[in-house]
mmCIF file of N, CA and C in Angstrom:
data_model
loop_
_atom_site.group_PDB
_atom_site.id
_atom_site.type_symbol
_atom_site.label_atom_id
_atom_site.label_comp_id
_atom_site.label_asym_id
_atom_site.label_seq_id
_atom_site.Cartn_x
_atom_site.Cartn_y
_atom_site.Cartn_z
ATOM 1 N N UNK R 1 211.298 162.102 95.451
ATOM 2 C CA UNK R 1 212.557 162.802 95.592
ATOM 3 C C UNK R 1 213.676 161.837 95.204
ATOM 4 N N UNK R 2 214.601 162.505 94.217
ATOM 5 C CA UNK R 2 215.562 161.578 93.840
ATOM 6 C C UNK R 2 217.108 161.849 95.246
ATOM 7 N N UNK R 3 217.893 161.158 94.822
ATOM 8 C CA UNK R 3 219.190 161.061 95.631
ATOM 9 C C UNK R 3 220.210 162.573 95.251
ATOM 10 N N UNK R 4 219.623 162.671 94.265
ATOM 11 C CA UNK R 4 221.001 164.079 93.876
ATOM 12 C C UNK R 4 219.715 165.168 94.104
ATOM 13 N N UNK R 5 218.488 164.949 94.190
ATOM 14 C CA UNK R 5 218.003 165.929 95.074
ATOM 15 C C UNK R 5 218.084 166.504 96.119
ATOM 16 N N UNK R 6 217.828 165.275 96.985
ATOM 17 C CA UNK R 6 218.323 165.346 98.487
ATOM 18 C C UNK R 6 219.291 165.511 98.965
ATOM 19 N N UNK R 7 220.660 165.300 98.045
ATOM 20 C CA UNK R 7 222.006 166.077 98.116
ATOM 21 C C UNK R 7 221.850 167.534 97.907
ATOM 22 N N UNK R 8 221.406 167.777 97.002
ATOM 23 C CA UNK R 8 221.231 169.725 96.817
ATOM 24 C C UNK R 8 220.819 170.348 97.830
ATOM 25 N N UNK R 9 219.498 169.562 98.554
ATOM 26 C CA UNK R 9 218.317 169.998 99.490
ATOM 27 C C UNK R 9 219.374 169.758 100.644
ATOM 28 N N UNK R 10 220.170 168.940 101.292
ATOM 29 C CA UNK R 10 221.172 169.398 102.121
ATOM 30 C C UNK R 10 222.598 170.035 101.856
ATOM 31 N N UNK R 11 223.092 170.305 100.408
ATOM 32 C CA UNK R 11 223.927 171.199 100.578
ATOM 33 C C UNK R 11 223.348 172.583 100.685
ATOM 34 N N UNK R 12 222.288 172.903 100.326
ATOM 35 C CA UNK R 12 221.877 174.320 100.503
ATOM 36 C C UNK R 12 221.312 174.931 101.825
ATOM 37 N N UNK R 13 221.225 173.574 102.561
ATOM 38 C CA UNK R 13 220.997 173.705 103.811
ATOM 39 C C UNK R 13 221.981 173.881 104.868
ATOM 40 N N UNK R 14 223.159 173.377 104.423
ATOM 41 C CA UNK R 14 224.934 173.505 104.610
ATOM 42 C C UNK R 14 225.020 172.430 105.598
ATOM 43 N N UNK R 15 224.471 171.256 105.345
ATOM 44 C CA UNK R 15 224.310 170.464 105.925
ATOM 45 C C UNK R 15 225.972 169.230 105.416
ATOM 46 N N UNK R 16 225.882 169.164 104.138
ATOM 47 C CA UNK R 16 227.107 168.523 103.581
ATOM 48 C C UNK R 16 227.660 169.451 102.978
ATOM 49 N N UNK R 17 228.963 169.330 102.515
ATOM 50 C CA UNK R 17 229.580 169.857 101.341
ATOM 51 C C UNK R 17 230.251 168.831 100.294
ATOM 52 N N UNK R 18 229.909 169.364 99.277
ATOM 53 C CA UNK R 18 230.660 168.436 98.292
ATOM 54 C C UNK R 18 231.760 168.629 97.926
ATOM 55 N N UNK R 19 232.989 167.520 97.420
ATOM 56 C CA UNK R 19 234.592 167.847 97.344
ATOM 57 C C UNK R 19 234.995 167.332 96.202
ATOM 58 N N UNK R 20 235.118 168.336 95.124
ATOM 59 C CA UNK R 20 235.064 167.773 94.064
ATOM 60 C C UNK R 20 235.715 166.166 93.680
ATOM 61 N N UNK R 21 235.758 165.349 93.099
ATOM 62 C CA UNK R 21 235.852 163.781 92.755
ATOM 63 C C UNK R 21 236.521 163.406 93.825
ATOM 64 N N UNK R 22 235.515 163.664 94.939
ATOM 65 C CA UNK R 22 235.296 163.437 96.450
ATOM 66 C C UNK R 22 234.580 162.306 96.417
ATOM 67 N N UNK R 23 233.868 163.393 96.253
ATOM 68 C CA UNK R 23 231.908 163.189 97.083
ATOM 69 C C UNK R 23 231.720 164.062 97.787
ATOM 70 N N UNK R 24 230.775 163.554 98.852
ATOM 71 C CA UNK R 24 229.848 164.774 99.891
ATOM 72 C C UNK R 24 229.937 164.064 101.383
ATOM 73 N N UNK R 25 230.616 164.950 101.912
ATOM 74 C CA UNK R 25 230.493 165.316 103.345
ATOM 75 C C UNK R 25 229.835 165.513 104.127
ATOM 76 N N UNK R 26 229.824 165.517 105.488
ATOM 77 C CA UNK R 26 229.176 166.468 106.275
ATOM 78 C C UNK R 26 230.009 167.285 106.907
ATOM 79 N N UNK R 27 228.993 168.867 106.894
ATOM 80 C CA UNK R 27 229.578 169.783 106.859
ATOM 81 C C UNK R 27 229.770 169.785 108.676
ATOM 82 N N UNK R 28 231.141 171.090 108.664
ATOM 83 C CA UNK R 28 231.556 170.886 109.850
ATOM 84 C C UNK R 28 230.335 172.208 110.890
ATOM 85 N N UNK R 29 230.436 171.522 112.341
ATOM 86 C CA UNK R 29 229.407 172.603 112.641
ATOM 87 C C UNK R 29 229.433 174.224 112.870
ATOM 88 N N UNK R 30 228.565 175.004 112.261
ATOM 89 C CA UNK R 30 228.977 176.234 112.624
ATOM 90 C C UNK R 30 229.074 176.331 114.167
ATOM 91 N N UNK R 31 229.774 177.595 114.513
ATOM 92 C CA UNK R 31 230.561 177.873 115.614
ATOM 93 C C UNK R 31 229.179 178.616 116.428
ATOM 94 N N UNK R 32 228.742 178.309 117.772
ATOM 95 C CA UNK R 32 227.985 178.945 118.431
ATOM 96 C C UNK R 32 226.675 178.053 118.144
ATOM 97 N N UNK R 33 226.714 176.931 117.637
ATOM 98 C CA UNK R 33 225.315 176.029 117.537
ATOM 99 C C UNK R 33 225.355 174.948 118.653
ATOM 100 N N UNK R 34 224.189 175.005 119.079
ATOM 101 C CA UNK R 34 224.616 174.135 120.333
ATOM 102 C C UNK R 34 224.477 172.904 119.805
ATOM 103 N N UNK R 35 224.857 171.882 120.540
ATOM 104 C CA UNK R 35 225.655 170.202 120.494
ATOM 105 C C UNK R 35 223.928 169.998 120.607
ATOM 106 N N UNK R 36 223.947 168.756 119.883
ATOM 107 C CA UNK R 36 223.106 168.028 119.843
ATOM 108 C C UNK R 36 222.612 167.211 121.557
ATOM 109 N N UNK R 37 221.744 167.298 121.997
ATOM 110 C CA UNK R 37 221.408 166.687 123.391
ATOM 111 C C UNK R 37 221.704 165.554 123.686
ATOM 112 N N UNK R 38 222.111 164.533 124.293
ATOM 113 C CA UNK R 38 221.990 163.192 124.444
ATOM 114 C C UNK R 38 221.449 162.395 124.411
ATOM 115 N N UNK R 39 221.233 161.087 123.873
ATOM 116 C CA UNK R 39 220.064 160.657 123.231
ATOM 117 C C UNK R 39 219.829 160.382 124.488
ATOM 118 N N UNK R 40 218.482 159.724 124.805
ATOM 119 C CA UNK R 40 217.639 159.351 126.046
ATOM 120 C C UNK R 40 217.336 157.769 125.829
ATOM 121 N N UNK R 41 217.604 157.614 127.294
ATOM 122 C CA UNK R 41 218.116 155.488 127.165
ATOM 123 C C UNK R 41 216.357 155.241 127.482
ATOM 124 N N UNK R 42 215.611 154.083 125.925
ATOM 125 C CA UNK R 42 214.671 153.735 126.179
ATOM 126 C C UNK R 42 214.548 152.833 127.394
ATOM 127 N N UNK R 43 213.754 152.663 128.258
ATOM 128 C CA UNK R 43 213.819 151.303 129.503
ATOM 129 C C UNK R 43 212.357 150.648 129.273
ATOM 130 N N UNK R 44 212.820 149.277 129.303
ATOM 131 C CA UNK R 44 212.108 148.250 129.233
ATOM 132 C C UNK R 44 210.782 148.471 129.908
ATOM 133 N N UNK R 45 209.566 148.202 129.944
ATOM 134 C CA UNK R 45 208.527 147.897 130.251
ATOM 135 C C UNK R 45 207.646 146.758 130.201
ATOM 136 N N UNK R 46 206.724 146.473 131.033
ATOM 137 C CA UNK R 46 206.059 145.375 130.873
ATOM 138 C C UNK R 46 205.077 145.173 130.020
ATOM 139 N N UNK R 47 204.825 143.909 129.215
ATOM 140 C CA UNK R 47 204.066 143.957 128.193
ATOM 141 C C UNK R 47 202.896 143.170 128.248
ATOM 142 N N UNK R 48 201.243 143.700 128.443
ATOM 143 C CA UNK R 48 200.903 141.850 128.638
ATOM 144 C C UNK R 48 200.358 141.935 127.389
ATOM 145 N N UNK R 49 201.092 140.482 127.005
ATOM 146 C CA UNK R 49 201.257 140.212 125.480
ATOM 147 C C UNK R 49 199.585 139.512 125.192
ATOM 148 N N UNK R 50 198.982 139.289 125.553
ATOM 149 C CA UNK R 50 197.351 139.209 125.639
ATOM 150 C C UNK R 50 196.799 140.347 125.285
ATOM 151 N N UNK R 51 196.749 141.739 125.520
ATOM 152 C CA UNK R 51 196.941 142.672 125.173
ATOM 153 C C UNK R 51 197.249 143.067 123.978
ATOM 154 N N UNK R 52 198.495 142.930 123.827
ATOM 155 C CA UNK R 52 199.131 143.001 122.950
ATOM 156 C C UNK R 52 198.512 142.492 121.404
ATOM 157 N N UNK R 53 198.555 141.018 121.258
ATOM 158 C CA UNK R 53 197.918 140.164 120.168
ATOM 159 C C UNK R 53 196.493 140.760 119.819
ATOM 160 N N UNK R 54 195.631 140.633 121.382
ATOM 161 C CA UNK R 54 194.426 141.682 120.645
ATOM 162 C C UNK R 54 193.826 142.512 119.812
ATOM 163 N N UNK R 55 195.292 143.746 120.152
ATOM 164 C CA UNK R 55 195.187 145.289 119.148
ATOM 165 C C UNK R 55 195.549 144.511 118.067
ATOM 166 N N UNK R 56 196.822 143.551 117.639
ATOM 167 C CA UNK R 56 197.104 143.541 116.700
ATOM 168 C C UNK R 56 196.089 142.766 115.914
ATOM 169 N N UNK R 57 194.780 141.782 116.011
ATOM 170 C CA UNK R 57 194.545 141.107 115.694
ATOM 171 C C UNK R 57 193.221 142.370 115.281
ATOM 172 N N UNK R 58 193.088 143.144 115.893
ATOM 173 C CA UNK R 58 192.042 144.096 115.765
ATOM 174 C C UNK R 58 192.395 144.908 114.577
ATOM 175 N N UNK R 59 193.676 145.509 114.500
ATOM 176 C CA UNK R 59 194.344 145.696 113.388
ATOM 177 C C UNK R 59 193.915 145.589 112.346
ATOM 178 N N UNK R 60 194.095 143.861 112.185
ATOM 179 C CA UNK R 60 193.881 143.683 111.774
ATOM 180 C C UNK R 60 192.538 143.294 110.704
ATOM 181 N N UNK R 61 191.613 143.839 111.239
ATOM 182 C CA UNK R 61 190.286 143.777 110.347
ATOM 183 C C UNK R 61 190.041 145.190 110.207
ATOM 184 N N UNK R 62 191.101 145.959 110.603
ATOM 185 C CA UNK R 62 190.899 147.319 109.993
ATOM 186 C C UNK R 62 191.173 147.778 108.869
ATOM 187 N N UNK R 63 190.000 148.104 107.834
ATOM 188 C CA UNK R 63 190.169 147.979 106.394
ATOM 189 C C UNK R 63 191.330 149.354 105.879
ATOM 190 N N UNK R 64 191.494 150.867 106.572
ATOM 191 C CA UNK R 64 192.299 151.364 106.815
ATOM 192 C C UNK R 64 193.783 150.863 106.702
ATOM 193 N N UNK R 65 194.083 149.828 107.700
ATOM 194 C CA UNK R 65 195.096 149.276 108.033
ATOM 195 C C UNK R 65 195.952 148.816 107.019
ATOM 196 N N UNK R 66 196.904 148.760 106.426
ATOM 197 C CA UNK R 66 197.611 148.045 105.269
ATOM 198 C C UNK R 66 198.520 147.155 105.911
ATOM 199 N N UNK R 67 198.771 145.425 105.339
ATOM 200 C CA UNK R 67 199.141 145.100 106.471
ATOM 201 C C UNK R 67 200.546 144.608 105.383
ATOM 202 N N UNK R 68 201.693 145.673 105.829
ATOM 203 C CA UNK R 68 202.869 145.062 105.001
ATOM 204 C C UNK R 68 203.772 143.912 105.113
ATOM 205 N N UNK R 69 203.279 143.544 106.487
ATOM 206 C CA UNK R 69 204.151 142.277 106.834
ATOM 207 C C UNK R 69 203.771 141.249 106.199
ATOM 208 N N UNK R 70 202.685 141.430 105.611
ATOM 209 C CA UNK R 70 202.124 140.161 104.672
ATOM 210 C C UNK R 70 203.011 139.793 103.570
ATOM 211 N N UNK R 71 203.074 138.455 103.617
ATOM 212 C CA UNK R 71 204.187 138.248 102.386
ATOM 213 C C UNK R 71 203.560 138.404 101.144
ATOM 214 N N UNK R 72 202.053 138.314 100.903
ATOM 215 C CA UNK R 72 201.206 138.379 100.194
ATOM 216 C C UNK R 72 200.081 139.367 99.923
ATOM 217 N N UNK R 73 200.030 140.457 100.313
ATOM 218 C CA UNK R 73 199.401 141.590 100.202
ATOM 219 C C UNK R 73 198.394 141.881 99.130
ATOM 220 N N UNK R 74 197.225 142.361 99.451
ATOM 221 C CA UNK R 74 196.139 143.060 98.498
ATOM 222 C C UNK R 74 196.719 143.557 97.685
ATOM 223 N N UNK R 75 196.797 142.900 95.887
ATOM 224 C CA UNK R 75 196.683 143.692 94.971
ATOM 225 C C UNK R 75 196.502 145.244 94.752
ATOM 226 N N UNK R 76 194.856 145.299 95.558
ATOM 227 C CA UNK R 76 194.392 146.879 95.111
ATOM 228 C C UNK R 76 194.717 147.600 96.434
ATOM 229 N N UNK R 77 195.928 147.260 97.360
ATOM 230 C CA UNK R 77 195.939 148.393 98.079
ATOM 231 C C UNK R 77 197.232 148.552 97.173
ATOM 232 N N UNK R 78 197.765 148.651 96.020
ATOM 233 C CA UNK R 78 198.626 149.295 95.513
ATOM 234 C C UNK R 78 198.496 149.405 94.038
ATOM 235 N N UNK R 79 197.583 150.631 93.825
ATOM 236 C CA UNK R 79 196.891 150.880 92.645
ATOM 237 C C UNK R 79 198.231 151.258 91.708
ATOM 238 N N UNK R 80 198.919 150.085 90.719
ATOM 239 C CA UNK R 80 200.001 150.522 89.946
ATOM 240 C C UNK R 80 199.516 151.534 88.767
ATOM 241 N N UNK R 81 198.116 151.448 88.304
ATOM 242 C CA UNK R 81 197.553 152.262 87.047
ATOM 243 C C UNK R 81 197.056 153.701 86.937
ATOM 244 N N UNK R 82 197.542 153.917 88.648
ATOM 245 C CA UNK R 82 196.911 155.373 88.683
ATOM 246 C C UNK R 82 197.939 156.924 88.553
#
């Protein structure tokens, strides 16, 4: 999906409007839509990071798994020729 796609795909949604040698907006809300809810405050939890390292280390030999944090990543998990 390009960028002036996803502009069309929300103006037709009446999500923005565009103003001519503007640009694009967001559109104002129709009347009788209810308000968006309040976001909900994440709270901290305990972590045991032993735990933690485990899954990730398990993760990690999961051939599934793609591991992007790698600064160096598998060639063929990104087949450019296909």
């Amino acid at each position: 999906m390009t960028v002036g796609h996803a502009y069309q795909m929300l103006e037709s949604q009446g999500r923005i409007v565009a103003r001519p040698q503007s640009g694009y907006y967001v559109a104002a809300r129709p009347t009788g839509q209810q308000p968006m809810p309040p976001a909900q405050v994440m709270r901290d939890e305990a972590v045991d990071i032993n735990t933690y390292i485990f899954d990730v280390l398990q993760a990690s030999r999961d051939p599934s798994v793609v591991p992007f944090a790698s600064a160096f990543p598998i060639p063929v998990s990104f087949p450019y020729n296909s």
